Short mmCIF file of C-alpha atoms in Angstrom, two decimals:
data_model
loop_
_atom_site.label_atom_id
_atom_site.label_comp_id
_atom_site.label_asym_id
_atom_site.label_seq_id
_atom_site.Cartn_x
_atom_site.Cartn_y
_atom_site.Cartn_z
CA MET A 1326 54.64 -96.37 -60.70
CA GLU A 1327 56.29 -94.85 -57.78
CA LEU A 1328 59.85 -93.97 -58.67
CA TRP A 1329 62.62 -93.72 -55.88
CA THR A 1330 65.39 -91.02 -55.86
CA ILE A 1331 69.00 -92.36 -56.30
CA GLY A 1332 69.78 -91.67 -52.51
CA ALA A 1333 66.55 -93.64 -51.34
CA PHE A 1334 67.08 -96.58 -53.79
CA ALA A 1335 70.91 -96.77 -52.91
CA LYS A 1336 69.73 -97.26 -49.10
CA ALA A 1337 67.58 -99.87 -50.04
CA ALA A 1338 69.90 -101.61 -52.27
CA ARG A 1339 72.84 -101.36 -50.09
CA LEU A 1340 74.54 -99.73 -52.63
CA SER A 1341 76.30 -96.02 -52.80
CA PRO A 1342 74.94 -93.72 -55.32
CA LYS A 1343 78.54 -93.45 -56.86
CA ALA A 1344 77.97 -97.31 -57.69
CA LEU A 1345 74.54 -96.62 -59.15
CA ARG A 1346 75.96 -94.19 -61.49
CA LEU A 1347 78.84 -96.57 -62.48
CA TYR A 1348 76.33 -99.35 -63.09
CA ASP A 1349 74.09 -97.16 -64.95
CA GLU A 1350 77.01 -96.30 -67.29
CA LEU A 1351 77.91 -99.87 -67.89
CA GLU A 1352 74.25 -100.60 -68.68
CA LEU A 1353 74.35 -102.97 -65.42
CA LEU A 1354 71.63 -101.37 -63.69
CA VAL A 1355 70.09 -98.62 -65.91
CA PRO A 1356 67.54 -96.32 -64.14
CA ALA A 1357 63.63 -96.51 -65.01
CA HIS A 1358 63.60 -92.81 -65.90
CA THR A 1359 66.51 -90.38 -66.23
CA ASP A 1360 65.51 -86.67 -66.57
CA PRO A 1361 66.78 -85.27 -69.86
CA VAL A 1362 67.38 -82.17 -68.43
CA SER A 1363 68.76 -82.42 -64.84
CA GLY A 1364 70.03 -85.90 -65.37
CA TYR A 1365 68.38 -86.86 -62.06
CA ARG A 1366 67.96 -90.72 -61.96
CA ARG A 1367 65.06 -92.49 -60.60
CA TYR A 1368 64.51 -96.17 -59.90
CA SER A 1369 61.62 -98.39 -59.55
CA GLN A 1370 60.91 -101.19 -56.73
CA ASP A 1371 60.83 -103.86 -59.30
CA GLN A 1372 64.68 -103.18 -59.84
CA LEU A 1373 65.50 -103.58 -56.12
CA ALA A 1374 66.14 -107.31 -56.52
CA ARG A 1375 68.51 -107.05 -59.28
CA ALA A 1376 70.29 -104.06 -57.52
CA ARG A 1377 70.84 -106.44 -54.45
CA LEU A 1378 71.96 -109.19 -56.36
CA VAL A 1379 74.68 -107.20 -58.10
CA ALA A 1380 75.66 -105.87 -54.58
CA ARG A 1381 76.06 -109.37 -53.33
CA LEU A 1382 77.89 -110.62 -56.27
CA ARG A 1383 80.35 -107.56 -55.75
CA ARG A 1384 80.94 -108.71 -52.34
CA ILE A 1385 82.28 -111.96 -53.53
CA GLY A 1386 84.57 -110.32 -55.95
CA MET A 1387 82.85 -111.22 -59.11
CA PRO A 1388 83.72 -108.81 -62.03
CA LEU A 1389 81.11 -106.33 -63.37
CA ALA A 1390 80.93 -108.07 -67.04
CA ARG A 1391 80.28 -111.35 -65.49
CA ILE A 1392 77.69 -109.90 -63.25
CA ARG A 1393 75.80 -108.57 -66.07
CA GLU A 1394 75.71 -112.08 -67.52
CA VAL A 1395 74.74 -113.67 -64.17
CA CYS A 1396 71.94 -111.22 -63.74
CA ASP A 1397 70.45 -111.73 -67.25
CA LEU A 1398 70.09 -115.42 -66.62
CA PRO A 1399 66.97 -117.36 -65.27
CA ARG A 1400 67.27 -118.13 -61.35
CA GLY A 1401 68.38 -121.72 -61.82
CA GLU A 1402 70.99 -120.89 -64.34
CA ALA A 1403 72.28 -117.97 -62.41
CA ALA A 1404 72.70 -120.06 -59.47
CA LYS A 1405 74.82 -122.24 -61.55
CA ALA A 1406 76.84 -119.60 -62.74
CA VAL A 1407 77.61 -118.33 -59.21
CA ALA A 1408 78.76 -121.92 -58.27
CA ALA A 1409 80.90 -122.00 -61.30
CA TYR A 1410 82.36 -118.84 -60.51
CA TRP A 1411 83.20 -119.71 -57.14
CA ASP A 1412 84.91 -122.95 -57.96
CA GLU A 1413 87.31 -120.82 -60.26
CA VAL A 1414 88.20 -118.61 -57.27
CA GLU A 1415 88.80 -121.31 -54.96
CA ALA A 1416 90.91 -123.05 -57.69
CA GLY A 1417 92.91 -119.66 -58.14
CA GLN A 1418 93.13 -119.37 -54.33
CA ARG A 1419 94.82 -122.66 -54.11
CA GLU A 1420 97.18 -121.63 -56.75
CA ARG A 1421 98.23 -118.58 -54.97
CA ARG A 1422 98.55 -120.14 -51.72
CA ASP A 1423 100.87 -122.64 -53.25
CA ILE A 1424 102.99 -119.71 -54.90
CA VAL A 1425 103.20 -118.01 -51.48
CA ARG A 1426 104.42 -121.17 -50.02
CA PHE A 1427 107.27 -121.18 -52.58
CA LEU A 1428 108.15 -117.45 -51.98
CA VAL A 1429 108.29 -117.70 -48.41
CA ASP A 1430 110.52 -121.01 -48.86
CA THR A 1431 112.77 -118.99 -51.48
CA LEU A 1432 113.10 -115.84 -49.49
CA SER A 1433 113.88 -117.47 -45.98
CA GLU A 1434 115.72 -120.55 -46.22
CA GLY A 1435 115.51 -121.32 -49.94
CA SER A 1436 113.56 -123.62 -51.77
CA THR A 1437 113.86 -127.29 -51.94
CA MET A 1438 115.56 -128.12 -55.28
CA LEU A 1439 114.35 -131.15 -57.28
CA PRO A 1440 116.21 -134.04 -58.76
CA VAL A 1441 117.51 -133.03 -62.42
CA ALA A 1442 118.13 -135.66 -65.05
CA VAL A 1443 119.91 -135.34 -68.47
CA ARG A 1444 118.88 -136.96 -71.78
CA GLU A 1445 119.68 -136.74 -75.45
CA MET A 1446 117.47 -135.80 -78.03
CA PRO A 1447 117.69 -136.22 -81.76
CA ALA A 1448 117.08 -133.70 -84.51
CA ARG A 1449 113.15 -133.36 -84.98
CA THR A 1450 110.76 -131.82 -87.50
CA LEU A 1451 108.23 -129.93 -85.56
CA VAL A 1452 104.73 -128.26 -86.51
CA CYS A 1453 104.23 -125.43 -84.36
CA ALA A 1454 101.57 -122.72 -83.25
CA LEU A 1455 102.86 -119.52 -81.57
CA ARG A 1456 100.26 -117.55 -79.58
CA HIS A 1457 99.97 -114.69 -77.01
CA VAL A 1458 97.92 -116.11 -74.24
CA THR A 1459 97.35 -115.35 -70.53
CA SER A 1460 97.25 -118.02 -67.85
CA ALA A 1461 93.49 -117.90 -68.46
CA GLU A 1462 93.74 -118.82 -72.04
CA ILE A 1463 96.60 -121.25 -72.17
CA ASN A 1464 94.33 -124.37 -71.45
CA ALA A 1465 91.93 -123.31 -74.35
CA PHE A 1466 94.69 -122.98 -76.66
CA THR A 1467 96.05 -126.13 -75.71
CA VAL A 1468 92.94 -128.03 -75.99
CA GLY A 1469 92.31 -126.59 -79.39
CA MET A 1470 95.88 -127.75 -80.58
CA VAL A 1471 95.19 -131.03 -79.29
CA VAL A 1472 91.82 -131.55 -80.97
CA ARG A 1473 93.19 -130.34 -84.30
CA LEU A 1474 96.32 -132.24 -84.37
CA GLY A 1475 95.31 -135.38 -82.31
CA ASP A 1476 92.73 -136.77 -84.48
CA GLY A 1477 94.71 -139.77 -85.55
CA THR A 1478 95.39 -138.37 -89.20
CA VAL A 1479 98.42 -136.52 -88.37
CA PRO A 1480 101.53 -138.68 -88.46
CA SER A 1481 103.55 -138.69 -85.21
CA LEU A 1482 106.64 -140.27 -83.45
CA THR A 1483 106.89 -142.70 -80.65
CA GLY A 1484 108.03 -142.22 -77.05
CA MET A 1485 109.45 -138.97 -75.49
CA GLU A 1486 110.77 -138.11 -78.87
CA GLY A 1487 106.96 -137.66 -79.98
CA ALA A 1488 105.55 -135.93 -77.26
CA PRO A 1489 103.98 -132.44 -77.59
CA PHE A 1490 105.61 -129.65 -75.73
CA PHE A 1491 105.40 -125.83 -74.95
CA ILE A 1492 108.07 -123.64 -75.42
CA TYR A 1493 107.63 -120.52 -73.17
CA HIS A 1494 109.15 -117.41 -75.04
CA GLY A 1495 107.90 -115.09 -72.18
CA GLU A 1496 106.22 -115.11 -68.89
CA VAL A 1497 102.43 -116.49 -68.82
CA ASP A 1498 100.19 -115.27 -66.11
CA GLU A 1499 97.15 -113.14 -65.31
CA ASP A 1500 98.81 -110.20 -67.23
CA SER A 1501 101.68 -111.52 -69.40
CA ASP A 1502 100.73 -113.33 -72.57
CA GLY A 1503 103.88 -115.11 -73.24
CA PRO A 1504 104.16 -115.67 -76.40
CA VAL A 1505 104.06 -119.51 -75.86
CA GLU A 1506 104.73 -121.86 -78.67
CA TRP A 1507 102.88 -125.24 -78.85
CA CYS A 1508 105.00 -127.94 -80.70
CA ARG A 1509 104.15 -131.45 -82.23
CA PRO A 1510 106.99 -133.65 -83.48
CA ILE A 1511 106.37 -135.17 -86.63
CA PRO A 1512 108.09 -137.62 -89.12
CA ASP A 1513 110.46 -135.84 -91.45
CA GLU A 1514 108.81 -137.08 -94.44
CA ALA A 1515 105.56 -135.58 -93.32
CA ALA A 1516 106.64 -132.09 -93.36
CA GLU A 1517 105.67 -131.22 -96.90
CA ALA A 1518 102.08 -132.61 -96.37
CA MET A 1519 101.49 -130.96 -93.08
CA ALA A 1520 102.61 -127.47 -94.46
CA ALA A 1521 100.05 -127.97 -96.97
CA ARG A 1522 97.35 -128.99 -94.73
CA PHE A 1523 98.13 -126.52 -91.96
CA PRO A 1524 99.33 -123.34 -93.92
CA ASP A 1525 98.75 -121.12 -90.67
CA LEU A 1526 100.99 -123.19 -88.73
CA THR A 1527 104.85 -123.22 -88.50
CA ILE A 1528 106.98 -126.31 -89.94
CA ARG A 1529 110.61 -126.01 -88.53
CA GLN A 1530 113.68 -128.37 -87.36
CA ASP A 1531 114.40 -128.60 -83.76
CA PRO A 1532 118.02 -129.44 -83.91
CA ALA A 1533 119.80 -132.51 -81.84
CA HIS A 1534 120.54 -131.45 -78.21
CA ARG A 1535 120.56 -132.38 -74.68
CA GLU A 1536 117.86 -131.61 -72.17
CA ALA A 1537 117.93 -131.25 -68.42
CA TYR A 1538 114.81 -131.98 -67.01
CA VAL A 1539 112.67 -132.04 -63.93
CA ARG A 1540 109.81 -134.49 -63.84
CA LEU A 1541 106.54 -133.57 -62.45
CA THR A 1542 103.41 -135.67 -61.18
CA ARG A 1543 99.84 -134.68 -61.80
CA ARG A 1544 99.93 -133.29 -58.31
CA GLU A 1545 102.95 -131.04 -59.09
CA LEU A 1546 101.11 -129.38 -62.27
CA SER A 1547 100.56 -126.00 -60.24
CA PRO A 1548 102.29 -122.71 -61.15
CA ALA A 1549 104.31 -123.05 -57.99
CA ASP A 1550 105.62 -126.35 -58.96
CA GLY A 1551 106.45 -124.99 -62.38
CA MET A 1552 108.43 -122.13 -60.81
CA ARG A 1553 110.31 -124.56 -58.50
CA ALA A 1554 111.29 -126.53 -61.32
CA GLY A 1555 112.52 -123.51 -63.63
CA GLU A 1556 114.50 -122.31 -60.55
CA THR A 1557 115.86 -125.84 -60.04
CA LEU A 1558 117.18 -126.13 -63.60
CA GLU A 1559 118.64 -122.69 -63.39
CA ALA A 1560 120.35 -123.56 -60.20
CA TRP A 1561 121.58 -127.08 -61.74
CA MET A 1562 123.00 -125.18 -64.82
CA ASN A 1563 124.96 -122.67 -62.81
CA ALA A 1564 126.64 -125.26 -60.76
CA GLN A 1565 127.87 -127.09 -63.77
CA ALA A 1566 131.89 -126.79 -64.47
CA ASP A 1567 131.12 -124.96 -67.66
CA ALA A 1568 128.17 -123.01 -66.17
CA THR A 1569 125.80 -124.50 -68.95
CA THR A 1570 123.89 -122.04 -70.99
CA PRO A 1571 120.59 -123.14 -72.39
CA LEU A 1572 119.91 -123.13 -76.06
CA GLY A 1573 116.83 -121.31 -75.41
CA PRO A 1574 113.69 -120.79 -73.18
CA LEU A 1575 112.30 -123.37 -71.02
CA ARG A 1576 110.15 -125.91 -72.31
CA GLN A 1577 107.49 -128.19 -70.90
CA VAL A 1578 106.65 -131.78 -72.53
CA PHE A 1579 103.48 -133.72 -71.61
CA PHE A 1580 104.10 -137.17 -72.30
CA ALA A 1581 100.83 -138.66 -70.53
CA ASP A 1582 97.43 -137.51 -70.13
CA PRO A 1583 96.87 -135.99 -66.59
CA ARG A 1584 93.23 -136.54 -66.64
CA GLY A 1585 92.10 -139.73 -64.83
CA VAL A 1586 95.31 -140.66 -63.46
CA ALA A 1587 96.61 -141.00 -59.95
CA PRO A 1588 98.23 -137.84 -58.02
CA ASP A 1589 101.62 -139.39 -58.01
CA THR A 1590 101.73 -140.36 -61.89
CA PRO A 1591 104.55 -138.68 -63.67
CA VAL A 1592 102.74 -136.50 -66.67
CA SER A 1593 105.34 -133.89 -67.34
CA ASP A 1594 109.07 -132.61 -67.53
CA VAL A 1595 110.12 -129.08 -67.42
CA ILE A 1596 112.91 -128.85 -69.48
CA ALA A 1597 116.12 -126.78 -70.17
CA PRO A 1598 117.55 -127.36 -73.88
CA LEU A 1599 121.24 -127.72 -73.74
CA PRO A 1600 123.90 -127.46 -76.40
CA PRO A 1601 125.11 -131.35 -77.42
CA LEU A 1602 128.39 -132.64 -76.18
CA PRO A 1603 131.34 -132.08 -78.09
CA ALA A 1604 132.09 -135.08 -80.28
CA LEU A 1605 134.98 -136.35 -78.39
CA GLU A 1606 133.24 -135.86 -75.08
CA ALA A 1607 130.25 -137.65 -76.35
CA ASP A 1608 132.44 -140.61 -77.89
CA VAL A 1609 134.09 -140.99 -74.25
CA LYS A 1610 130.85 -140.94 -72.62
#
């Protein structure tokens, strides 16, 4: 079998020798033979198709770890994997485009503020899970918690008081991993049973408070809309006579399933938890 030098193979594969050395180290494209003394690499012609596939997948920005997975798949499955990857890229590009528009608005004329409403929330018992997750991991975390606690055997509250919600204790994006806390309100009398059933979760009290919130439709569940809602709440609190200070980090409650509903359907509120009104003021109102 004729073996090619790294230079000749690089030229045929449209890859640089530097890239070939890297792919060898990552065991993505291992030479057919490496001289144990000189370290010279030699490649066979039947490795050319894999090398060209690697080069083309890198042209579309696919990470090396994912390229290895695609290269090891049968052709039909590899085609589906490439299509799935590109769907993810385009979804991410749409999100980034929305964020760019938000930033341009903010840095030029100022972003458009959204309507803010306020409601009272009673004290509740919560079952909670705190996790460090990135934006790529938060959906799987959410689905896992919904499946685990949404099988119909976990008692719940009705209406907005019983809707599950997130508490964002830190930024969640491609680099930052929160943490984020997923909370499910439950009846007070169920606390002991839930603590015994889910020893890895936290059972705690959420005190009575007010909530300033911005309502979002299914169409508005993008990161940019979340940023705009957070900025709106911050501006609203600063504009209050007492420069209202929130009780804690922003929350997001989901009171409707966004799957299968019309784009204009309200599904979520971004929330700033506020101290309750003083007793006298509350009585007057």
